[in-house]
Amino acid sequence: MLLTNTQRDKFFKYSYLETITILCLYIGVGYLINPQDMLMFESDFSFVTILLAIVTLFHGMSSGVFALILIGITMKLGYEEFKYIYFLRESVLMMIFGEFHYYWTRTIQQHKMEDKFTRQKLSELSKAFYMLKISHDQMEKSYVVKPMSIRNSILTIKEKFDVDNPEIFYQEFLILMQKTLSIENGFLLGMESERDISILAQTDSEEILYEDDLIIKDAIKKRMPIYISGGDSYSGSRYLAAIPIIIEDQVVGLFVISKMPFMSFNKDNLTSATILVSYMFDELYKLRILANMDDFLYKFQTNFRFEVYRLQNLNQKFEIESTLLIFKSYDKVKTHMLHEAVGKNLRSLDVMSYLTTDRFDAVAILFPLADRASVKGFISRTYNNMHIDQDTMVIEQSSFSISDLDLVRSYLECA
């Protein structure tokens, strides 16, 4: 399968060359059979149509047009009379094949992006869950002398993060890793590319980073954590572990452990290090996005704004539909009931947020990868749980496509 994908990538990269090669072979065979009819129009079977269909369906309309130009040149030079009927027929068929290729490719791309988003959300939820587990374990071990969880420590460090001056944040995070996992020496690296590696923070300012070390190179290449173990090919490495941080299919950072007590160098601590570093870089990615979002749905909570922003980008690029449902409540008691009812009906990927104004309270629910028709059942269940009529004037609701955020703003601004 890997070989097939590689060959397919090469075909797409050199589509015009492949089109010329196929047509030249076809015209050559046609010339050998009948020099007066190189394109074999007079045969019982329309080979040109089949050839044009293969090229267009595989490479798209651009290659189809290119193939049609080559066929036209051949007809002009190789035939006594230009066969307009054949040429127009093939042109129409090429456009039909091209449209099919376009819609088929777009559908595949949409499903790929939906799958990517779902996997990314699963990864984020898994990291958040593991963070909670680590935090609980640490509190259990040291509650008497140090009643502070890792989650609270990271929250404190995140609050100090400054987009324009992040060095202090990285250093404090590395110190937290030292205290939590007994890591004596290590590096926190940032990566723009495989050859552009920068040191974000390090425990020992005198220690030198060797970028050509086998563990570092393999961690970047394989895009997975690499740990040293007795008797393997990494036994000559200067480092104990290298953990890559991957965001949106790009390696954006690396956590390198160079010194760690033998008793602490175990599976649990290394797994915890992987989760902690990945979780923190994910959060930093969100903070950077939020810092550049200006007043984008500024009244809602930051996590909700980030998810809406991410899904709006998916919609703009790939037309992947998502839906925003907004309840307006003009009664505080009903608002409280609404919070409880919505919370009971949320799925794992759904995100809820709320805001309070002088005129009303609003509860917003984001439904990733779902169209507006799919939220009708959610609305009915919510009102049933609250034991009120859907037509009541105390609460009103409206659903919006993720592409209609201007309507969302107008809806929230009106009474």
Short mmCIF file of C-alpha atoms in Angstrom, two decimals:
data_model
loop_
_atom_site.label_atom_id
_atom_site.label_comp_id
_atom_site.label_asym_id
_atom_site.label_seq_id
_atom_site.Cartn_x
_atom_site.Cartn_y
_atom_site.Cartn_z
CA MET A 1 0.00 0.00 0.00
CA LEU A 2 2.89 2.37 0.80
CA LEU A 3 4.46 1.65 -2.59
CA THR A 4 1.14 2.27 -4.33
CA ASN A 5 0.70 5.63 -2.56
CA THR A 6 4.24 6.65 -3.48
CA GLN A 7 3.70 5.78 -7.13
CA ARG A 8 0.40 7.64 -7.11
CA ASP A 9 2.08 10.76 -5.71
CA LYS A 10 4.67 10.60 -8.50
CA PHE A 11 1.92 10.25 -11.09
CA PHE A 12 0.16 13.34 -9.79
CA LYS A 13 3.46 15.24 -9.67
CA TYR A 14 4.24 14.52 -13.32
CA SER A 15 0.71 14.37 -14.72
CA TYR A 16 1.48 16.21 -17.97
CA LEU A 17 4.51 14.01 -18.66
CA GLU A 18 2.38 10.92 -18.12
CA THR A 19 -0.35 12.30 -20.41
CA ILE A 20 2.18 12.95 -23.20
CA THR A 21 3.68 9.47 -22.77
CA ILE A 22 0.31 7.67 -22.92
CA LEU A 23 -0.89 9.67 -25.95
CA CYS A 24 2.41 9.22 -27.81
CA LEU A 25 2.23 5.46 -27.26
CA TYR A 26 -1.39 5.42 -28.41
CA ILE A 27 -0.69 7.52 -31.52
CA GLY A 28 2.37 5.37 -32.30
CA VAL A 29 0.31 2.18 -32.15
CA GLY A 30 -2.39 3.83 -34.27
CA TYR A 31 0.18 4.90 -36.86
CA LEU A 32 1.51 1.35 -37.12
CA ILE A 33 -2.00 -0.01 -37.60
CA ASN A 34 -3.26 2.65 -39.99
CA PRO A 35 -1.14 5.74 -40.85
CA GLN A 36 -4.23 7.42 -42.32
CA ASP A 37 -6.18 7.06 -39.02
CA MET A 38 -3.63 7.43 -36.21
CA LEU A 39 -6.29 8.12 -33.56
CA MET A 40 -8.31 5.07 -34.70
CA PHE A 41 -11.56 7.00 -35.10
CA GLU A 42 -12.75 4.54 -37.72
CA SER A 43 -12.48 1.50 -35.41
CA ASP A 44 -15.58 -0.15 -33.99
CA PHE A 45 -14.51 0.74 -30.43
CA SER A 46 -13.82 4.36 -29.34
CA PHE A 47 -10.32 4.00 -27.91
CA VAL A 48 -9.79 7.79 -27.76
CA THR A 49 -12.76 8.21 -25.43
CA ILE A 50 -11.47 5.51 -23.10
CA LEU A 51 -8.00 7.08 -23.10
CA LEU A 52 -9.39 10.55 -22.42
CA ALA A 53 -11.58 9.19 -19.61
CA ILE A 54 -8.58 7.53 -17.91
CA VAL A 55 -6.42 10.67 -18.09
CA THR A 56 -9.18 13.06 -16.96
CA LEU A 57 -10.60 10.91 -14.19
CA PHE A 58 -7.15 10.23 -12.76
CA HIS A 59 -5.52 13.67 -13.09
CA GLY A 60 -8.39 16.09 -13.50
CA MET A 61 -9.66 18.55 -16.10
CA SER A 62 -6.29 20.30 -16.64
CA SER A 63 -4.73 17.07 -17.91
CA GLY A 64 -7.90 16.34 -19.90
CA VAL A 65 -7.64 19.71 -21.67
CA PHE A 66 -3.95 19.07 -22.30
CA ALA A 67 -4.75 15.65 -23.78
CA LEU A 68 -7.48 17.23 -25.91
CA ILE A 69 -4.99 19.80 -27.25
CA LEU A 70 -2.58 17.02 -28.21
CA ILE A 71 -5.41 15.13 -29.93
CA GLY A 72 -6.38 18.33 -31.80
CA ILE A 73 -2.78 18.91 -32.96
CA THR A 74 -2.59 15.29 -34.15
CA MET A 75 -5.86 15.67 -36.06
CA LYS A 76 -4.67 18.93 -37.63
CA LEU A 77 -1.31 17.53 -38.76
CA GLY A 78 -2.14 13.87 -39.39
CA TYR A 79 -5.52 14.06 -41.13
CA GLU A 80 -6.51 15.53 -44.46
CA GLU A 81 -9.61 17.04 -42.86
CA PHE A 82 -10.08 18.16 -39.25
CA LYS A 83 -12.84 16.01 -37.72
CA TYR A 84 -14.85 18.63 -35.85
CA ILE A 85 -17.64 16.24 -34.83
CA TYR A 86 -15.20 13.85 -33.13
CA PHE A 87 -13.32 16.72 -31.48
CA LEU A 88 -16.47 18.36 -30.08
CA ARG A 89 -17.77 15.01 -28.84
CA GLU A 90 -14.53 14.29 -27.01
CA SER A 91 -14.52 17.84 -25.57
CA VAL A 92 -17.98 17.39 -24.07
CA LEU A 93 -17.05 13.99 -22.62
CA MET A 94 -13.82 15.43 -21.21
CA MET A 95 -15.76 18.16 -19.35
CA ILE A 96 -18.14 15.54 -17.91
CA PHE A 97 -15.19 13.40 -16.75
CA GLY A 98 -13.51 16.51 -15.33
CA GLU A 99 -16.56 17.47 -13.28
CA PHE A 100 -16.82 13.95 -11.91
CA HIS A 101 -13.13 14.03 -10.94
CA TYR A 102 -13.61 17.40 -9.22
CA TYR A 103 -16.60 16.36 -7.11
CA TRP A 104 -15.11 12.97 -6.31
CA THR A 105 -11.79 14.51 -5.20
CA ARG A 106 -13.56 17.17 -3.13
CA THR A 107 -15.69 14.53 -1.39
CA ILE A 108 -12.63 12.47 -0.54
CA GLN A 109 -10.85 15.59 0.76
CA GLN A 110 -13.85 16.49 2.93
CA HIS A 111 -13.94 13.02 4.48
CA LYS A 112 -10.18 13.16 5.08
CA MET A 113 -10.50 16.47 6.90
CA GLU A 114 -13.44 15.21 8.96
CA ASP A 115 -11.41 12.15 9.91
CA LYS A 116 -8.42 14.35 10.74
CA PHE A 117 -10.54 16.64 12.93
CA THR A 118 -12.11 13.69 14.76
CA ARG A 119 -8.71 12.11 15.39
CA GLN A 120 -7.31 15.43 16.58
CA LYS A 121 -10.21 15.93 19.00
CA LEU A 122 -9.79 12.35 20.25
CA SER A 123 -6.11 13.02 20.84
CA GLU A 124 -6.88 16.27 22.70
CA LEU A 125 -9.52 14.59 24.88
CA SER A 126 -7.16 11.68 25.59
CA LYS A 127 -4.42 14.07 26.67
CA ALA A 128 -6.83 16.02 28.86
CA PHE A 129 -8.04 12.79 30.48
CA TYR A 130 -4.49 11.59 31.06
CA MET A 131 -3.60 14.99 32.52
CA LEU A 132 -6.41 14.52 35.02
CA LYS A 133 -5.13 11.04 35.87
CA ILE A 134 -1.56 12.27 36.34
CA SER A 135 -2.82 15.13 38.47
CA HIS A 136 -4.86 12.75 40.63
CA ASP A 137 -1.90 10.38 41.08
CA GLN A 138 0.43 13.22 42.07
CA MET A 139 -2.08 14.62 44.55
CA GLU A 140 -2.51 11.17 46.04
CA LYS A 141 1.25 10.75 46.54
CA SER A 142 2.05 14.18 47.94
CA TYR A 143 -1.19 15.61 49.32
CA VAL A 144 0.11 15.98 52.87
CA VAL A 145 3.22 18.01 52.04
CA LYS A 146 2.27 19.60 48.73
CA PRO A 147 -1.47 19.84 48.00
CA MET A 148 -0.99 21.23 44.49
CA SER A 149 -1.83 19.27 41.35
CA ILE A 150 0.05 19.32 38.06
CA ARG A 151 -3.06 20.64 36.35
CA ASN A 152 -3.14 23.67 38.64
CA SER A 153 0.60 24.20 38.16
CA ILE A 154 0.25 24.19 34.39
CA LEU A 155 -2.71 26.54 34.62
CA THR A 156 -0.57 28.96 36.65
CA ILE A 157 2.24 28.79 34.10
CA LYS A 158 -0.17 29.24 31.18
CA GLU A 159 -1.47 32.45 32.72
CA LYS A 160 2.05 33.86 32.50
CA PHE A 161 2.41 33.05 28.83
CA ASP A 162 3.18 36.06 26.65
CA VAL A 163 3.13 35.60 22.87
CA ASP A 164 5.79 38.30 22.45
CA ASN A 165 8.04 36.99 25.23
CA PRO A 166 7.57 33.20 25.65
CA GLU A 167 11.05 32.34 27.00
CA ILE A 168 10.00 32.65 30.65
CA PHE A 169 7.06 30.34 30.09
CA TYR A 170 9.15 27.61 28.46
CA GLN A 171 11.74 27.74 31.24
CA GLU A 172 9.10 27.47 33.98
CA PHE A 173 7.43 24.58 32.20
CA LEU A 174 10.77 22.77 31.99
CA ILE A 175 11.31 23.36 35.72
CA LEU A 176 7.86 21.86 36.38
CA MET A 177 8.88 18.78 34.35
CA GLN A 178 12.04 18.51 36.45
CA LYS A 179 10.17 18.59 39.73
CA THR A 180 7.31 16.35 38.64
CA LEU A 181 9.15 13.58 36.77
CA SER A 182 12.64 13.83 38.35
CA ILE A 183 14.25 14.86 35.06
CA GLU A 184 17.69 16.30 35.86
CA ASN A 185 18.80 17.62 32.46
CA GLY A 186 16.88 18.20 29.26
CA PHE A 187 16.05 20.48 26.35
CA LEU A 188 12.79 21.94 25.08
CA LEU A 189 13.23 22.59 21.37
CA GLY A 190 11.17 24.45 18.78
CA MET A 191 11.16 23.47 15.10
CA GLU A 192 10.31 25.43 11.97
CA SER A 193 11.72 22.61 9.82
CA GLU A 194 14.00 19.59 10.24
CA ARG A 195 17.03 21.84 9.75
CA ASP A 196 15.75 24.81 11.72
CA ILE A 197 15.84 23.75 15.38
CA SER A 198 15.96 26.30 18.19
CA ILE A 199 16.40 25.84 21.93
CA LEU A 200 13.34 27.18 23.75
CA ALA A 201 14.60 26.21 27.22
CA GLN A 202 17.22 23.98 28.84
CA THR A 203 17.92 22.91 32.40
CA ASP A 204 21.71 23.39 32.19
CA SER A 205 22.86 26.46 30.29
CA GLU A 206 26.33 24.94 29.85
CA GLU A 207 25.11 21.78 28.13
CA ILE A 208 25.54 21.59 24.35
CA LEU A 209 22.79 20.29 22.07
CA TYR A 210 23.90 17.79 19.42
CA GLU A 211 21.27 17.99 16.68
CA ASP A 212 22.85 15.14 14.72
CA ASP A 213 22.35 12.62 17.53
CA LEU A 214 20.65 9.44 16.28
CA ILE A 215 17.80 9.60 18.81
CA ILE A 216 16.93 13.20 17.82
CA LYS A 217 17.14 12.48 14.09
CA ASP A 218 15.00 9.31 14.36
CA ALA A 219 12.39 10.99 16.58
CA ILE A 220 11.93 13.71 13.95
CA LYS A 221 11.99 11.28 11.02
CA LYS A 222 9.67 8.65 12.53
CA ARG A 223 7.49 11.30 14.27
CA MET A 224 7.27 9.19 17.41
CA PRO A 225 8.99 9.12 20.85
CA ILE A 226 12.36 7.34 20.84
CA TYR A 227 13.79 5.93 24.08
CA ILE A 228 17.16 4.39 24.75
CA SER A 229 17.25 0.80 25.97
CA GLY A 230 20.02 -1.66 26.69
CA GLY A 231 21.60 -3.39 23.70
CA ASP A 232 19.71 -1.55 20.94
CA SER A 233 20.96 0.72 18.18
CA TYR A 234 20.62 3.82 20.35
CA SER A 235 23.04 2.65 23.04
CA GLY A 236 25.69 5.09 21.80
CA SER A 237 23.39 8.11 22.00
CA ARG A 238 24.14 11.09 24.24
CA TYR A 239 20.47 11.28 25.25
CA LEU A 240 17.96 9.05 27.02
CA ALA A 241 14.84 10.05 25.11
CA ALA A 242 13.53 12.38 22.42
CA ILE A 243 9.78 13.15 22.26
CA PRO A 244 8.43 14.98 19.16
CA ILE A 245 5.46 17.33 19.45
CA ILE A 246 3.16 17.13 16.43
CA ILE A 247 0.43 19.67 15.62
CA GLU A 248 -1.56 19.51 12.38
CA ASP A 249 0.76 16.83 10.98
CA GLN A 250 3.84 19.00 11.52
CA VAL A 251 6.65 18.42 14.04
CA VAL A 252 6.69 21.75 15.88
CA GLY A 253 8.89 20.85 18.84
CA LEU A 254 10.99 18.26 20.60
CA PHE A 255 11.55 17.38 24.24
CA VAL A 256 14.98 15.81 24.81
CA ILE A 257 15.97 14.12 28.08
CA SER A 258 19.72 13.91 28.61
CA LYS A 259 19.92 12.92 32.28
CA MET A 260 17.45 11.21 34.58
CA PRO A 261 17.78 8.95 37.67
CA PHE A 262 17.72 5.26 36.81
CA MET A 263 14.77 4.52 39.09
CA SER A 264 12.74 7.34 37.56
CA PHE A 265 13.46 6.30 33.97
CA ASN A 266 10.41 4.09 33.58
CA LYS A 267 7.42 3.68 31.30
CA ASP A 268 5.00 5.67 33.47
CA ASN A 269 7.25 8.73 33.71
CA LEU A 270 8.11 8.68 30.01
CA THR A 271 4.45 8.34 29.07
CA SER A 272 3.61 11.19 31.44
CA ALA A 273 6.34 13.33 29.87
CA THR A 274 4.97 12.66 26.39
CA ILE A 275 1.42 13.58 27.40
CA LEU A 276 2.45 16.68 29.38
CA VAL A 277 4.61 18.14 26.62
CA SER A 278 2.05 17.39 23.88
CA TYR A 279 -0.77 18.82 26.00
CA MET A 280 1.15 21.99 26.73
CA PHE A 281 2.10 22.62 23.09
CA ASP A 282 -1.53 22.07 22.08
CA GLU A 283 -2.57 24.68 24.61
CA LEU A 284 0.10 27.09 23.37
CA TYR A 285 -1.15 26.60 19.83
CA LYS A 286 -4.63 27.59 21.02
CA LEU A 287 -3.28 30.63 22.86
CA ARG A 288 -1.44 31.85 19.76
CA ILE A 289 -4.55 31.41 17.61
CA LEU A 290 -6.69 33.20 20.20
CA ALA A 291 -4.21 36.07 20.41
CA ASN A 292 -4.67 36.71 16.68
CA MET A 293 -8.46 36.37 16.64
CA ASP A 294 -9.15 39.92 17.89
CA ASP A 295 -12.88 40.26 18.70
CA PHE A 296 -13.95 36.98 17.08
CA LEU A 297 -16.95 35.96 19.27
CA TYR A 298 -15.10 37.68 22.10
CA LYS A 299 -17.93 37.37 24.62
CA PHE A 300 -17.73 33.58 24.74
CA GLN A 301 -15.20 31.36 26.51
CA THR A 302 -11.79 30.90 24.87
CA ASN A 303 -12.06 27.16 24.17
CA PHE A 304 -15.41 27.66 22.43
CA ARG A 305 -14.02 30.51 20.32
CA PHE A 306 -11.05 28.39 19.27
CA GLU A 307 -13.24 25.46 18.19
CA VAL A 308 -15.57 27.74 16.21
CA TYR A 309 -12.57 29.38 14.54
CA ARG A 310 -11.04 26.01 13.61
CA LEU A 311 -14.30 24.65 12.18
CA GLN A 312 -14.95 27.87 10.28
CA ASN A 313 -11.56 27.47 8.57
CA LEU A 314 -12.45 23.90 7.63
CA ASN A 315 -15.72 25.15 6.17
CA GLN A 316 -14.00 27.86 4.14
CA LYS A 317 -11.37 25.47 2.75
CA PHE A 318 -13.35 22.26 2.26
CA GLU A 319 -17.04 23.23 2.75
CA ILE A 320 -17.33 20.89 5.73
CA GLU A 321 -20.54 21.80 7.54
CA SER A 322 -20.86 22.44 11.27
CA THR A 323 -23.70 24.06 13.21
CA LEU A 324 -24.10 26.60 15.99
CA LEU A 325 -27.24 26.40 18.14
CA ILE A 326 -28.00 29.38 20.37
CA PHE A 327 -30.63 29.55 23.11
CA LYS A 328 -31.74 32.92 24.47
CA SER A 329 -33.26 32.96 27.93
CA TYR A 330 -35.03 35.94 29.51
CA ASP A 331 -35.51 34.26 32.89
CA LYS A 332 -32.65 33.38 35.30
CA VAL A 333 -34.38 30.25 36.60
CA LYS A 334 -34.97 29.02 33.06
CA THR A 335 -31.32 29.78 32.27
CA HIS A 336 -30.23 27.52 35.12
CA MET A 337 -32.53 24.76 33.92
CA LEU A 338 -31.26 25.27 30.37
CA HIS A 339 -27.64 24.78 31.49
CA GLU A 340 -28.51 21.49 33.15
CA ALA A 341 -30.62 20.21 30.24
CA VAL A 342 -28.00 21.07 27.61
CA GLY A 343 -25.21 19.53 29.67
CA LYS A 344 -27.06 16.20 29.86
CA ASN A 345 -27.51 15.99 26.08
CA LEU A 346 -24.00 16.97 24.93
CA ARG A 347 -21.98 14.44 22.94
CA SER A 348 -18.24 14.07 23.35
CA LEU A 349 -17.36 16.40 20.44
CA ASP A 350 -20.02 19.03 21.18
CA VAL A 351 -18.86 22.23 22.88
CA MET A 352 -21.01 24.49 25.05
CA SER A 353 -20.46 28.10 26.05
CA TYR A 354 -22.56 30.90 27.49
CA LEU A 355 -22.72 34.64 27.99
CA THR A 356 -24.78 37.05 30.09
CA THR A 357 -26.05 40.46 28.99
CA ASP A 358 -28.32 43.04 30.57
CA ARG A 359 -31.24 41.84 28.42
CA PHE A 360 -30.83 38.06 28.21
CA ASP A 361 -28.63 35.04 28.86
CA ALA A 362 -27.36 32.98 25.91
CA VAL A 363 -26.24 29.37 25.78
CA ALA A 364 -24.36 28.37 22.61
CA ILE A 365 -23.66 24.80 21.51
CA LEU A 366 -21.25 23.93 18.71
CA PHE A 367 -21.97 20.74 16.76
CA PRO A 368 -18.83 19.80 14.79
CA LEU A 369 -19.34 18.09 11.42
CA ALA A 370 -23.14 18.28 11.67
CA ASP A 371 -25.65 20.18 9.54
CA ARG A 372 -28.60 22.21 10.83
CA ALA A 373 -31.11 19.40 10.31
CA SER A 374 -29.28 17.20 12.80
CA VAL A 375 -29.83 19.57 15.77
CA LYS A 376 -33.62 19.34 15.73
CA GLY A 377 -33.60 16.26 17.92
CA PHE A 378 -31.25 17.98 20.37
CA ILE A 379 -33.65 20.93 20.69
CA SER A 380 -36.62 18.63 21.36
CA ARG A 381 -34.71 16.63 24.00
CA THR A 382 -33.61 19.84 25.72
CA TYR A 383 -37.16 21.19 26.03
CA ASN A 384 -38.45 17.79 27.13
CA ASN A 385 -35.85 17.64 29.90
CA MET A 386 -36.89 21.11 31.04
CA HIS A 387 -40.60 20.16 30.90
CA ILE A 388 -41.56 23.32 29.03
CA ASP A 389 -43.23 23.98 25.68
CA GLN A 390 -40.92 24.64 22.73
CA ASP A 391 -43.08 27.62 21.71
CA THR A 392 -42.66 29.41 25.04
CA MET A 393 -41.68 33.09 24.93
CA VAL A 394 -39.32 32.74 27.89
CA ILE A 395 -36.73 30.87 25.81
CA GLU A 396 -36.05 31.17 22.11
CA GLN A 397 -33.51 29.39 19.94
CA SER A 398 -32.01 29.51 16.48
CA SER A 399 -29.47 27.38 14.61
CA PHE A 400 -26.82 28.73 12.26
CA SER A 401 -24.37 27.27 9.80
CA ILE A 402 -20.71 27.75 10.76
CA SER A 403 -20.40 29.89 7.61
CA ASP A 404 -23.01 32.40 8.90
CA LEU A 405 -21.15 33.91 11.85
CA ASP A 406 -22.26 37.41 10.88
CA LEU A 407 -25.84 36.27 11.47
CA VAL A 408 -24.76 34.88 14.84
CA ARG A 409 -23.40 38.28 15.86
CA SER A 410 -26.58 40.01 14.73
CA TYR A 411 -28.72 37.50 16.61
CA LEU A 412 -26.76 38.03 19.82
CA GLU A 413 -26.92 41.81 19.49
CA CYS A 414 -30.69 42.02 19.05
CA ALA A 415 -33.03 41.82 22.03
#
